Amino acid sequence: MSREFLKDSNNSRGGIGALLAGLRLLFNNPITRLLLRTASIEVECIYSNRSIKAPIIYHALSKYAGEKPLTCPITTRLFRVLINDIISLGIKLLKGREEEVIEALKDPALRRGVTLVLKGLGLYGVTVPQKLPAPFLIVWNFTNMCNLRCKHCYQRASRPLPDELSLKEKLMVVDQLDRADLAAVALSGGEPTIHPHFYTILHEIASRGMYAAVATNGWVFADMEKLIKAKKLGLRYVEVSIDSANPKKHDWFRGVNGSWNRAVKALENAVRLGLNHAMAVTITRVNLGEVEDILDLAESIGAKRVVFFNFVPTGRAKENLWLDLDPFEREEFLRTIYKEMRKRKLEIICTSPQYGRVALQLSSGREVAPTHFYVGGDPIVRALAEFIGGCGAGRIYAGIQPDGTLIPCVFMPIPVGNLREESFWKIWTTSPLMKSLRDRGKLQGYCNRCPYRNICGGCRARAYGYFGDPLAPDPGCIYNAKYWINLVKEYFVGREKVYIKEQLALHLSEY
């Protein structure tokens, strides 16, 4: 969902993107930062339908969007006037359209996201990339239970683990995320939709104003009634995994016959219901040659968005390293989807951080892809790419394991604390690893000195998967090709099914 939030933030000069860029200018001084820190205090206001305890900033944004509280502390009213005047000034400075901002801020999840940015500016000032007091998005590995056996599964999902959170503990986690002002929670797994607690927790997330999303294999949501139920309970975004336009190839990759048909049906159902949705594709050597066919399939279903996921060597994927692309294949793939995006009406997203750099290079600096995806040629977007962009692990995004363990990324299973024992906020703000991931100056190899590090930073999960160090170079980038070449010699050469591209083989003797 962070992609959803940022897409909505950046899709035009007149929207939230203009607001955030303007606030970056206005709040980068001691006086306005003090205002934001003071306005980060939580207060309770009574609205027409319920009482909301939230930072003063959130209440100011609510008032700006036209929601008038029945009662609020007098000091809150004063801060609301100040903050709203600054918001209006920020929009005018960048010649934005105030009516678009007002409309966008009617969404409580977007208000939460903007609140986090403003709290971050108050605490840390303008940083590149921006530091936040909590992530925009948590991906919650809701359970280890799964009805498929995918060859790349980062969780090695099959049966539920013996120490998974109880329903009471899950509700406690939702409460902690709410109090940390998170904008969005995506339920993943395993397969979250087959767990008996799924609908209860989905409703709890949505009822607190957070953006409720789910990443699914589609098996359950092939039943329209189940998807309708989820939508009624507050589901706003569904991401369905489809790894090939060829049913047999998808079923082989996912380990269960019939899974392609169920996934396609689930995505069709999401389209029919008008739910925000995406087709999720893990790009590997198995499906690299059918990118256009996959995009054609998405268009035939009526999908509006396709998300291409990086192959990350963790979980079962560690046993299938031959599936990974080499840096040259990945570079060509990123160029291909950029060009396809320019030709099609589809929104094409990629979790490879290098996509931002490729988009910038191909467009001669006129367009850039914050947080891994293309959004257009607005100069505001270019500024936001460095403000928010690049790998978000431990910075604007984190993961939660089925037992409540907090990790920087679902593809990077390094425990930094457990929500059964410590508060989310304490872990997020004190973890040494999380702090390191927020400092691009600590990256190693070419990632450290790369001119694109603030809109990319490399995939920290891939660095950890291959080198055991999340600050190591990402070997999937052409600028780090020598590291990939050494990995090829160590892991791949001579192994069955491994194909070494001629361009890569020519360099093997150099290292």
Short mmCIF file of C-alpha atoms in Angstrom, two decimals:
data_model
loop_
_atom_site.label_atom_id
_atom_site.label_comp_id
_atom_site.label_asym_id
_atom_site.label_seq_id
_atom_site.Cartn_x
_atom_site.Cartn_y
_atom_site.Cartn_z
CA MET A 1 0.00 0.00 0.00
CA SER A 2 2.92 2.41 0.43
CA ARG A 3 3.02 2.27 -3.36
CA GLU A 4 -0.67 3.21 -3.40
CA PHE A 5 -0.14 6.06 -0.96
CA LEU A 6 2.87 7.39 -2.84
CA LYS A 7 1.21 6.96 -6.21
CA ASP A 8 -1.68 9.10 -5.01
CA SER A 9 0.81 11.52 -3.49
CA ASN A 10 2.76 12.05 -6.67
CA ASN A 11 0.45 11.63 -9.59
CA SER A 12 0.08 15.35 -10.27
CA ARG A 13 1.57 18.73 -9.52
CA GLY A 14 -1.68 19.75 -7.85
CA GLY A 15 -2.04 16.90 -5.35
CA ILE A 16 -0.39 15.61 -2.20
CA GLY A 17 2.96 15.50 -4.00
CA ALA A 18 2.95 19.29 -4.31
CA LEU A 19 1.94 19.56 -0.65
CA LEU A 20 4.78 17.36 0.61
CA ALA A 21 7.36 19.11 -1.55
CA GLY A 22 6.11 22.48 -0.30
CA LEU A 23 6.15 21.41 3.35
CA ARG A 24 9.72 20.23 2.90
CA LEU A 25 10.66 23.82 2.05
CA LEU A 26 8.63 25.48 4.79
CA PHE A 27 9.39 23.20 7.73
CA ASN A 28 13.17 23.05 7.39
CA ASN A 29 13.90 25.68 10.03
CA PRO A 30 14.02 25.58 13.87
CA ILE A 31 10.83 27.58 14.45
CA THR A 32 8.52 25.57 12.20
CA ARG A 33 10.11 22.31 13.37
CA LEU A 34 9.31 23.30 16.96
CA LEU A 35 5.72 23.92 15.88
CA LEU A 36 5.54 20.42 14.40
CA ARG A 37 7.07 18.76 17.45
CA THR A 38 4.56 20.50 19.70
CA ALA A 39 1.72 19.59 17.34
CA SER A 40 2.80 15.93 17.45
CA ILE A 41 1.25 15.63 20.91
CA GLU A 42 -1.85 13.45 20.98
CA VAL A 43 -5.16 15.02 21.99
CA GLU A 44 -8.73 13.77 21.93
CA CYS A 45 -11.35 15.44 19.73
CA ILE A 46 -15.01 14.52 19.41
CA TYR A 47 -16.32 14.15 15.86
CA SER A 48 -19.88 13.48 14.75
CA ASN A 49 -19.51 9.71 14.76
CA ARG A 50 -16.78 9.02 17.32
CA SER A 51 -13.97 10.23 19.55
CA ILE A 52 -10.48 10.25 18.00
CA LYS A 53 -7.25 10.48 19.96
CA ALA A 54 -4.49 11.51 17.55
CA PRO A 55 -1.68 14.03 17.06
CA ILE A 56 -2.78 17.66 16.73
CA ILE A 57 -1.34 17.49 13.20
CA TYR A 58 -3.88 14.81 12.27
CA HIS A 59 -6.76 16.90 13.63
CA ALA A 60 -5.49 19.91 11.67
CA LEU A 61 -5.46 17.86 8.46
CA SER A 62 -8.97 16.59 9.23
CA LYS A 63 -10.22 20.17 9.63
CA TYR A 64 -8.47 21.16 6.40
CA ALA A 65 -10.32 18.34 4.62
CA GLY A 66 -13.65 19.65 5.89
CA GLU A 67 -14.22 17.42 8.92
CA LYS A 68 -15.31 19.66 11.78
CA PRO A 69 -14.94 18.24 15.30
CA LEU A 70 -17.73 18.97 17.76
CA THR A 71 -15.29 19.58 20.60
CA CYS A 72 -11.51 20.00 20.74
CA PRO A 73 -9.05 21.61 23.20
CA ILE A 74 -8.54 25.36 22.61
CA THR A 75 -4.80 24.91 22.01
CA THR A 76 -5.58 22.37 19.29
CA ARG A 77 -7.75 24.93 17.51
CA LEU A 78 -4.89 27.45 17.51
CA PHE A 79 -2.43 24.92 16.10
CA ARG A 80 -4.95 23.91 13.46
CA VAL A 81 -5.12 27.48 12.19
CA LEU A 82 -1.32 27.78 12.04
CA ILE A 83 -0.77 24.42 10.35
CA ASN A 84 -3.54 24.94 7.83
CA ASP A 85 -2.20 28.37 6.90
CA ILE A 86 1.22 26.81 6.29
CA ILE A 87 -0.33 24.02 4.21
CA SER A 88 -2.07 26.60 2.01
CA LEU A 89 1.18 28.52 1.63
CA GLY A 90 3.08 25.36 0.68
CA ILE A 91 0.59 24.54 -2.06
CA LYS A 92 0.69 28.10 -3.42
CA LEU A 93 4.49 28.15 -3.45
CA LEU A 94 4.52 25.24 -5.87
CA LYS A 95 1.45 26.43 -7.78
CA GLY A 96 -0.54 23.41 -6.71
CA ARG A 97 -4.31 22.97 -6.67
CA GLU A 98 -5.73 23.20 -3.19
CA GLU A 99 -9.00 21.48 -4.08
CA GLU A 100 -7.09 18.29 -4.97
CA VAL A 101 -5.29 18.30 -1.63
CA ILE A 102 -8.57 18.80 0.25
CA GLU A 103 -10.16 15.91 -1.63
CA ALA A 104 -7.16 13.62 -1.02
CA LEU A 105 -7.04 14.42 2.71
CA LYS A 106 -10.61 13.20 3.16
CA ASP A 107 -9.02 9.72 3.22
CA PRO A 108 -7.99 8.95 6.85
CA ALA A 109 -5.12 6.74 5.64
CA LEU A 110 -3.65 9.58 3.59
CA ARG A 111 -4.02 11.91 6.57
CA ARG A 112 -2.06 9.39 8.61
CA GLY A 113 0.67 9.28 5.95
CA VAL A 114 1.00 13.06 5.79
CA THR A 115 0.96 13.19 9.61
CA LEU A 116 3.94 10.82 9.67
CA VAL A 117 5.85 13.00 7.22
CA LEU A 118 5.17 16.14 9.26
CA LYS A 119 6.13 14.42 12.52
CA GLY A 120 9.33 13.24 10.82
CA LEU A 121 10.14 16.78 9.69
CA GLY A 122 9.61 18.00 13.24
CA LEU A 123 11.83 15.35 14.79
CA TYR A 124 14.61 15.03 12.21
CA GLY A 125 14.30 18.00 9.86
CA VAL A 126 14.67 17.37 6.14
CA THR A 127 16.79 14.27 5.57
CA VAL A 128 17.62 12.49 2.32
CA PRO A 129 15.89 10.06 2.22
CA GLN A 130 13.40 11.24 4.82
CA LYS A 131 13.42 9.66 8.28
CA LEU A 132 10.02 8.96 9.83
CA PRO A 133 8.89 8.21 13.41
CA ALA A 134 7.01 5.16 12.09
CA PRO A 135 6.74 3.44 8.71
CA PHE A 136 4.04 4.20 6.16
CA LEU A 137 3.46 0.48 5.74
CA ILE A 138 3.69 -2.73 7.71
CA VAL A 139 3.54 -6.03 5.83
CA TRP A 140 2.31 -8.52 8.38
CA ASN A 141 3.15 -12.17 7.76
CA PHE A 142 -0.14 -13.07 9.35
CA THR A 143 0.46 -16.81 9.46
CA ASN A 144 2.86 -19.43 8.18
CA MET A 145 -0.13 -21.44 6.98
CA CYS A 146 -0.37 -21.76 3.20
CA ASN A 147 -2.20 -23.91 0.64
CA LEU A 148 0.52 -23.52 -2.04
CA ARG A 149 4.22 -24.46 -2.13
CA CYS A 150 5.90 -21.67 -4.10
CA LYS A 151 9.50 -22.20 -5.13
CA HIS A 152 10.56 -18.69 -4.14
CA CYS A 153 8.60 -18.35 -0.86
CA TYR A 154 10.51 -16.13 1.56
CA GLN A 155 8.57 -17.61 4.48
CA ARG A 156 8.89 -21.32 3.60
CA ALA A 157 5.17 -21.29 4.27
CA SER A 158 3.26 -24.55 4.73
CA ARG A 159 1.78 -25.20 8.17
CA PRO A 160 1.10 -22.69 10.96
CA LEU A 161 3.93 -22.25 13.45
CA PRO A 162 3.31 -23.36 17.06
CA ASP A 163 4.02 -19.90 18.51
CA GLU A 164 1.88 -17.71 16.23
CA LEU A 165 0.03 -14.81 17.83
CA SER A 166 -3.35 -15.50 19.40
CA LEU A 167 -6.36 -13.44 18.34
CA LYS A 168 -6.01 -11.32 21.47
CA GLU A 169 -2.34 -10.71 20.68
CA LYS A 170 -3.14 -9.83 17.07
CA LEU A 171 -5.63 -7.22 18.28
CA MET A 172 -2.90 -5.88 20.56
CA VAL A 173 -0.59 -5.54 17.55
CA VAL A 174 -3.24 -3.61 15.60
CA ASP A 175 -3.64 -1.29 18.57
CA GLN A 176 0.11 -0.66 18.70
CA LEU A 177 0.25 0.11 14.98
CA ASP A 178 -2.71 2.45 15.34
CA ARG A 179 -1.07 4.33 18.20
CA ALA A 180 2.12 4.67 16.12
CA ASP A 181 0.03 6.47 13.44
CA LEU A 182 0.73 3.94 10.69
CA ALA A 183 -0.96 4.69 7.39
CA ALA A 184 -1.34 1.13 6.09
CA VAL A 185 -1.17 -2.56 6.96
CA ALA A 186 -0.90 -5.29 4.33
CA LEU A 187 -1.73 -8.83 5.46
CA SER A 188 0.50 -11.44 3.87
CA GLY A 189 1.82 -14.84 4.85
CA GLY A 190 1.73 -17.65 4.26
CA GLU A 191 -1.75 -17.17 2.90
CA PRO A 192 -3.66 -14.82 5.21
CA THR A 193 -7.11 -15.43 3.71
CA ILE A 194 -7.26 -19.06 4.88
CA HIS A 195 -6.59 -18.17 8.53
CA PRO A 196 -9.66 -18.06 10.83
CA HIS A 197 -8.63 -14.67 12.26
CA PHE A 198 -8.30 -12.97 8.87
CA TYR A 199 -11.66 -11.21 8.63
CA THR A 200 -11.65 -10.10 12.28
CA ILE A 201 -8.23 -8.46 12.02
CA LEU A 202 -8.97 -7.00 8.59
CA HIS A 203 -12.02 -5.23 10.02
CA GLU A 204 -10.08 -4.02 13.06
CA ILE A 205 -7.36 -2.48 10.86
CA ALA A 206 -9.89 -0.72 8.64
CA SER A 207 -12.07 0.52 11.51
CA ARG A 208 -9.09 2.43 12.91
CA GLY A 209 -8.59 4.40 9.71
CA MET A 210 -5.59 2.49 8.41
CA TYR A 211 -5.44 1.41 4.78
CA ALA A 212 -6.22 -2.33 4.78
CA ALA A 213 -4.51 -4.39 2.08
CA VAL A 214 -3.86 -8.06 1.40
CA ALA A 215 -1.30 -9.99 -0.63
CA THR A 216 -2.83 -13.29 -1.69
CA ASN A 217 -2.45 -16.25 -4.01
CA GLY A 218 -6.09 -15.70 -4.94
CA TRP A 219 -7.39 -19.15 -4.07
CA VAL A 220 -10.01 -17.93 -1.58
CA PHE A 221 -10.96 -14.75 -3.44
CA ALA A 222 -11.78 -16.75 -6.57
CA ASP A 223 -15.04 -17.07 -4.64
CA MET A 224 -16.73 -13.69 -5.22
CA GLU A 225 -18.71 -13.91 -1.98
CA LYS A 226 -15.49 -14.12 0.06
CA LEU A 227 -14.07 -11.03 -1.65
CA ILE A 228 -17.34 -9.13 -1.20
CA LYS A 229 -17.21 -9.98 2.51
CA ALA A 230 -13.63 -8.68 2.75
CA LYS A 231 -14.55 -5.47 0.95
CA LYS A 232 -17.50 -4.87 3.28
CA LEU A 233 -15.16 -5.31 6.25
CA GLY A 234 -12.82 -2.61 4.92
CA LEU A 235 -10.43 -4.22 2.42
CA ARG A 236 -9.19 -1.49 0.07
CA TYR A 237 -6.40 -3.14 -1.91
CA VAL A 238 -5.77 -6.70 -3.09
CA GLU A 239 -2.58 -7.94 -4.73
CA VAL A 240 -2.93 -11.30 -6.48
CA SER A 241 0.16 -13.33 -7.44
CA ILE A 242 0.26 -14.52 -11.06
CA ASP A 243 3.72 -15.54 -12.24
CA SER A 244 3.08 -16.47 -15.84
CA ALA A 245 0.66 -16.04 -18.69
CA ASN A 246 1.00 -19.82 -19.08
CA PRO A 247 -1.19 -21.74 -16.59
CA LYS A 248 1.10 -24.79 -16.48
CA LYS A 249 4.18 -22.69 -15.83
CA HIS A 250 2.47 -20.75 -13.04
CA ASP A 251 1.16 -23.94 -11.42
CA TRP A 252 4.64 -25.50 -11.55
CA PHE A 253 6.14 -22.41 -9.92
CA ARG A 254 3.42 -22.26 -7.27
CA GLY A 255 3.43 -26.00 -6.59
CA VAL A 256 -0.32 -26.71 -6.93
CA ASN A 257 -2.34 -27.48 -10.05
CA GLY A 258 -5.26 -25.16 -10.65
CA SER A 259 -3.68 -22.23 -8.83
CA TRP A 260 -3.44 -20.12 -12.03
CA ASN A 261 -7.16 -20.41 -12.71
CA ARG A 262 -8.01 -19.42 -9.13
CA ALA A 263 -5.60 -16.47 -9.18
CA VAL A 264 -6.94 -15.12 -12.47
CA LYS A 265 -10.51 -15.48 -11.22
CA ALA A 266 -9.64 -13.62 -8.00
CA LEU A 267 -8.13 -10.73 -9.94
CA GLU A 268 -11.15 -10.64 -12.25
CA ASN A 269 -13.37 -10.46 -9.17
CA ALA A 270 -11.37 -7.54 -7.76
CA VAL A 271 -11.73 -5.69 -11.06
CA ARG A 272 -15.49 -6.30 -11.13
CA LEU A 273 -15.88 -5.06 -7.55
CA GLY A 274 -13.92 -1.89 -8.25
CA LEU A 275 -11.32 -2.71 -5.59
CA ASN A 276 -7.87 -1.21 -5.90
CA HIS A 277 -5.79 -4.12 -7.12
CA ALA A 278 -2.61 -5.36 -8.74
CA MET A 279 -1.26 -8.43 -10.45
CA ALA A 280 1.91 -9.39 -8.57
CA VAL A 281 4.66 -11.12 -10.55
CA THR A 282 8.00 -12.39 -9.26
CA ILE A 283 10.41 -11.94 -12.15
CA THR A 284 12.75 -14.90 -12.67
CA ARG A 285 14.50 -16.70 -15.51
CA VAL A 286 11.37 -18.81 -15.85
CA ASN A 287 9.15 -15.91 -16.93
CA LEU A 288 11.67 -13.31 -18.13
CA GLY A 289 10.85 -14.05 -21.75
CA GLU A 290 7.11 -13.48 -21.37
CA VAL A 291 6.91 -9.97 -19.92
CA GLU A 292 4.76 -8.71 -22.79
CA ASP A 293 2.47 -11.76 -22.52
CA ILE A 294 2.04 -11.14 -18.78
CA LEU A 295 1.14 -7.50 -19.42
CA ASP A 296 -1.27 -8.58 -22.15
CA LEU A 297 -2.91 -10.95 -19.67
CA ALA A 298 -3.28 -8.15 -17.13
CA GLU A 299 -4.93 -5.94 -19.74
CA SER A 300 -7.28 -8.74 -20.82
CA ILE A 301 -8.40 -9.17 -17.20
CA GLY A 302 -8.97 -5.43 -16.90
CA ALA A 303 -6.25 -4.92 -14.29
CA LYS A 304 -4.94 -1.39 -13.80
CA ARG A 305 -1.63 -2.24 -12.16
CA VAL A 306 1.14 -4.84 -12.42
CA VAL A 307 3.82 -5.14 -9.72
CA PHE A 308 7.03 -6.96 -10.63
CA PHE A 309 8.81 -8.28 -7.55
CA ASN A 310 12.53 -8.85 -7.24
CA PHE A 311 13.70 -12.41 -6.69
CA VAL A 312 15.24 -12.37 -3.20
CA PRO A 313 17.44 -15.27 -2.00
CA THR A 314 15.70 -16.10 1.26
CA GLY A 315 13.43 -18.91 2.44
CA ARG A 316 12.81 -21.50 -0.29
CA ALA A 317 14.35 -19.15 -2.84
CA LYS A 318 17.73 -19.88 -1.23
CA GLU A 319 17.40 -23.40 -2.66
CA ASN A 320 16.56 -22.07 -6.13
CA LEU A 321 19.20 -19.44 -6.79
CA TRP A 322 19.30 -20.40 -10.45
CA LEU A 323 16.00 -18.56 -10.84
CA ASP A 324 17.64 -15.18 -10.20
CA LEU A 325 18.47 -12.72 -12.97
CA ASP A 326 22.01 -11.51 -13.49
CA PRO A 327 22.59 -7.72 -13.40
CA PHE A 328 22.51 -7.39 -17.19
CA GLU A 329 19.25 -9.34 -17.48
CA ARG A 330 17.71 -7.24 -14.72
CA GLU A 331 18.84 -4.01 -16.38
CA GLU A 332 17.31 -5.03 -19.69
CA PHE A 333 14.13 -6.12 -17.92
CA LEU A 334 13.79 -2.76 -16.15
CA ARG A 335 14.28 -0.95 -19.44
CA THR A 336 11.66 -3.16 -21.04
CA ILE A 337 8.96 -2.50 -18.45
CA TYR A 338 9.71 1.23 -18.53
CA LYS A 339 9.14 1.25 -22.29
CA GLU A 340 6.04 -0.92 -21.94
CA MET A 341 4.65 1.45 -19.33
CA ARG A 342 5.10 4.33 -21.77
CA LYS A 343 3.12 2.43 -24.41
CA ARG A 344 0.33 1.00 -22.26
CA LYS A 345 -2.35 2.38 -19.98
CA LEU A 346 -1.18 0.02 -17.24
CA GLU A 347 0.62 1.29 -14.17
CA ILE A 348 3.77 -0.84 -14.03
CA ILE A 349 5.59 -0.96 -10.70
CA CYS A 350 8.79 -2.78 -9.75
CA THR A 351 10.20 -3.44 -6.29
CA SER A 352 13.74 -3.34 -7.67
CA PRO A 353 15.12 -0.02 -6.36
CA GLN A 354 17.16 0.30 -9.56
CA TYR A 355 13.94 1.03 -11.45
CA GLY A 356 14.05 4.65 -10.25
CA ARG A 357 17.53 5.07 -11.65
CA VAL A 358 16.63 3.41 -14.96
CA ALA A 359 13.56 5.63 -15.39
CA LEU A 360 15.66 8.71 -14.69
CA GLN A 361 18.36 7.69 -17.17
CA LEU A 362 15.99 6.69 -19.96
CA SER A 363 14.08 9.94 -19.72
CA SER A 364 17.23 12.12 -19.63
CA GLY A 365 16.39 13.30 -16.15
CA ARG A 366 12.82 14.38 -16.88
CA GLU A 367 11.12 11.49 -15.15
CA VAL A 368 11.98 9.44 -12.11
CA ALA A 369 10.47 6.62 -10.11
CA PRO A 370 10.15 7.28 -6.37
CA THR A 371 10.01 4.08 -4.32
CA HIS A 372 10.70 1.94 -7.33
CA PHE A 373 8.03 3.01 -9.80
CA TYR A 374 7.47 5.46 -12.61
CA VAL A 375 5.12 8.36 -11.95
CA GLY A 376 5.76 10.98 -14.62
CA GLY A 377 7.82 14.02 -15.56
CA ASP A 378 6.86 16.54 -12.87
CA PRO A 379 9.85 18.25 -11.19
CA ILE A 380 8.02 17.87 -7.88
CA VAL A 381 8.26 14.11 -8.30
CA ARG A 382 11.99 14.29 -8.85
CA ALA A 383 12.36 16.15 -5.55
CA LEU A 384 10.14 13.62 -3.77
CA ALA A 385 12.21 10.75 -5.17
CA GLU A 386 15.09 11.83 -2.95
CA PHE A 387 12.74 12.87 -0.15
CA ILE A 388 11.00 9.48 0.10
CA GLY A 389 12.54 7.22 -2.54
CA GLY A 390 14.71 4.12 -2.72
CA CYS A 391 14.71 0.93 -0.69
CA GLY A 392 12.32 1.47 2.19
CA ALA A 393 13.37 -1.42 4.47
CA GLY A 394 13.49 -0.25 8.07
CA ARG A 395 12.77 3.33 7.02
CA ILE A 396 9.29 3.72 5.53
CA TYR A 397 8.35 0.04 5.69
CA ALA A 398 8.86 -3.00 7.92
CA GLY A 399 7.53 -6.51 8.46
CA ILE A 400 5.96 -8.47 11.30
CA GLN A 401 6.37 -12.23 11.61
CA PRO A 402 3.57 -14.61 12.68
CA ASP A 403 4.96 -14.69 16.24
CA GLY A 404 5.08 -10.87 16.57
CA THR A 405 8.76 -10.44 15.71
CA LEU A 406 9.49 -7.14 13.98
CA ILE A 407 11.85 -7.33 10.98
CA PRO A 408 13.10 -4.60 8.61
CA CYS A 409 11.54 -6.28 5.56
CA VAL A 410 9.64 -9.51 4.94
CA PHE A 411 12.52 -10.59 2.70
CA MET A 412 15.06 -9.79 5.44
CA PRO A 413 14.20 -11.97 8.46
CA ILE A 414 16.54 -10.30 10.97
CA PRO A 415 14.75 -9.95 14.35
CA VAL A 416 14.93 -6.46 15.85
CA GLY A 417 12.41 -7.02 18.64
CA ASN A 418 9.11 -8.71 19.47
CA LEU A 419 5.78 -6.94 19.96
CA ARG A 420 4.88 -9.41 22.71
CA GLU A 421 7.69 -7.92 24.78
CA GLU A 422 8.25 -4.33 23.62
CA SER A 423 6.22 -1.58 22.03
CA PHE A 424 6.38 -1.06 18.30
CA TRP A 425 7.44 2.56 18.74
CA LYS A 426 10.33 1.66 21.06
CA ILE A 427 11.68 -0.99 18.69
CA TRP A 428 11.31 1.27 15.65
CA THR A 429 13.11 4.21 17.25
CA THR A 430 15.90 2.37 19.10
CA SER A 431 16.92 -0.60 16.91
CA PRO A 432 20.57 -0.20 15.83
CA LEU A 433 19.90 -2.11 12.59
CA MET A 434 16.91 0.06 11.69
CA LYS A 435 19.00 3.17 12.32
CA SER A 436 21.77 1.84 10.06
CA LEU A 437 19.31 1.16 7.24
CA ARG A 438 18.21 4.81 7.40
CA ASP A 439 21.76 6.05 6.81
CA ARG A 440 22.79 5.64 3.16
CA GLY A 441 26.32 6.70 4.11
CA LYS A 442 26.80 3.26 5.71
CA LEU A 443 26.20 1.32 2.51
CA GLN A 444 29.11 -0.67 1.11
CA GLY A 445 30.57 -1.13 -2.34
CA TYR A 446 29.43 1.06 -5.20
CA CYS A 447 26.08 1.58 -3.43
CA ASN A 448 27.90 3.91 -1.02
CA ARG A 449 29.23 6.30 -3.66
CA CYS A 450 26.59 5.84 -6.35
CA PRO A 451 25.11 9.17 -7.52
CA TYR A 452 21.69 7.48 -7.50
CA ARG A 453 21.86 6.14 -3.96
CA ASN A 454 19.14 8.47 -2.66
CA ILE A 455 16.58 7.29 -5.21
CA CYS A 456 17.75 3.67 -5.07
CA GLY A 457 20.10 2.48 -2.33
CA GLY A 458 20.02 -1.07 -3.66
CA CYS A 459 17.82 -3.87 -2.33
CA ARG A 460 18.98 -4.41 1.26
CA ALA A 461 17.25 -7.81 1.41
CA ARG A 462 19.20 -9.08 -1.60
CA ALA A 463 22.42 -7.81 -0.04
CA TYR A 464 21.60 -9.72 3.14
CA GLY A 465 20.49 -12.83 1.26
CA TYR A 466 23.71 -13.13 -0.71
CA PHE A 467 26.30 -11.70 1.70
CA GLY A 468 24.72 -11.97 5.17
CA ASP A 469 25.05 -8.20 5.60
CA PRO A 470 22.14 -5.83 4.86
CA LEU A 471 24.59 -2.99 4.20
CA ALA A 472 26.56 -4.96 1.59
CA PRO A 473 26.29 -4.15 -2.13
CA ASP A 474 23.19 -5.27 -4.03
CA PRO A 475 24.67 -7.70 -6.59
CA GLY A 476 21.66 -7.28 -8.87
CA CYS A 477 22.82 -3.89 -10.16
CA ILE A 478 25.09 -3.44 -13.20
CA TYR A 479 27.28 -1.10 -11.14
CA ASN A 480 27.92 -3.98 -8.72
CA ALA A 481 28.41 -6.58 -11.46
CA LYS A 482 31.78 -7.70 -10.11
CA TYR A 483 30.09 -8.94 -6.93
CA TRP A 484 27.60 -10.94 -8.98
CA ILE A 485 30.43 -12.41 -11.04
CA ASN A 486 32.15 -13.60 -7.86
CA LEU A 487 28.85 -15.11 -6.69
CA VAL A 488 28.50 -16.93 -10.00
CA LYS A 489 31.92 -18.51 -9.56
CA GLU A 490 31.12 -19.46 -5.95
CA TYR A 491 27.54 -20.73 -6.28
CA PHE A 492 26.50 -21.27 -9.86
CA VAL A 493 29.22 -22.34 -12.28
CA GLY A 494 28.84 -25.97 -13.30
CA ARG A 495 25.46 -26.41 -11.64
CA GLU A 496 22.56 -27.94 -13.47
CA LYS A 497 20.00 -25.52 -14.98
CA VAL A 498 22.35 -22.55 -14.66
CA TYR A 499 22.67 -20.47 -17.78
CA ILE A 500 25.48 -17.89 -17.82
CA LYS A 501 24.80 -15.06 -20.19
CA GLU A 502 27.57 -14.47 -22.71
CA GLN A 503 28.00 -10.87 -21.60
CA LEU A 504 28.60 -12.08 -18.04
CA ALA A 505 30.83 -15.00 -19.02
CA LEU A 506 33.19 -12.66 -20.84
CA HIS A 507 34.08 -11.05 -17.51
CA LEU A 508 34.51 -14.19 -15.38
CA SER A 509 38.27 -14.33 -15.84
CA GLU A 510 38.69 -10.73 -14.66
CA TYR A 511 37.82 -11.46 -11.06
#
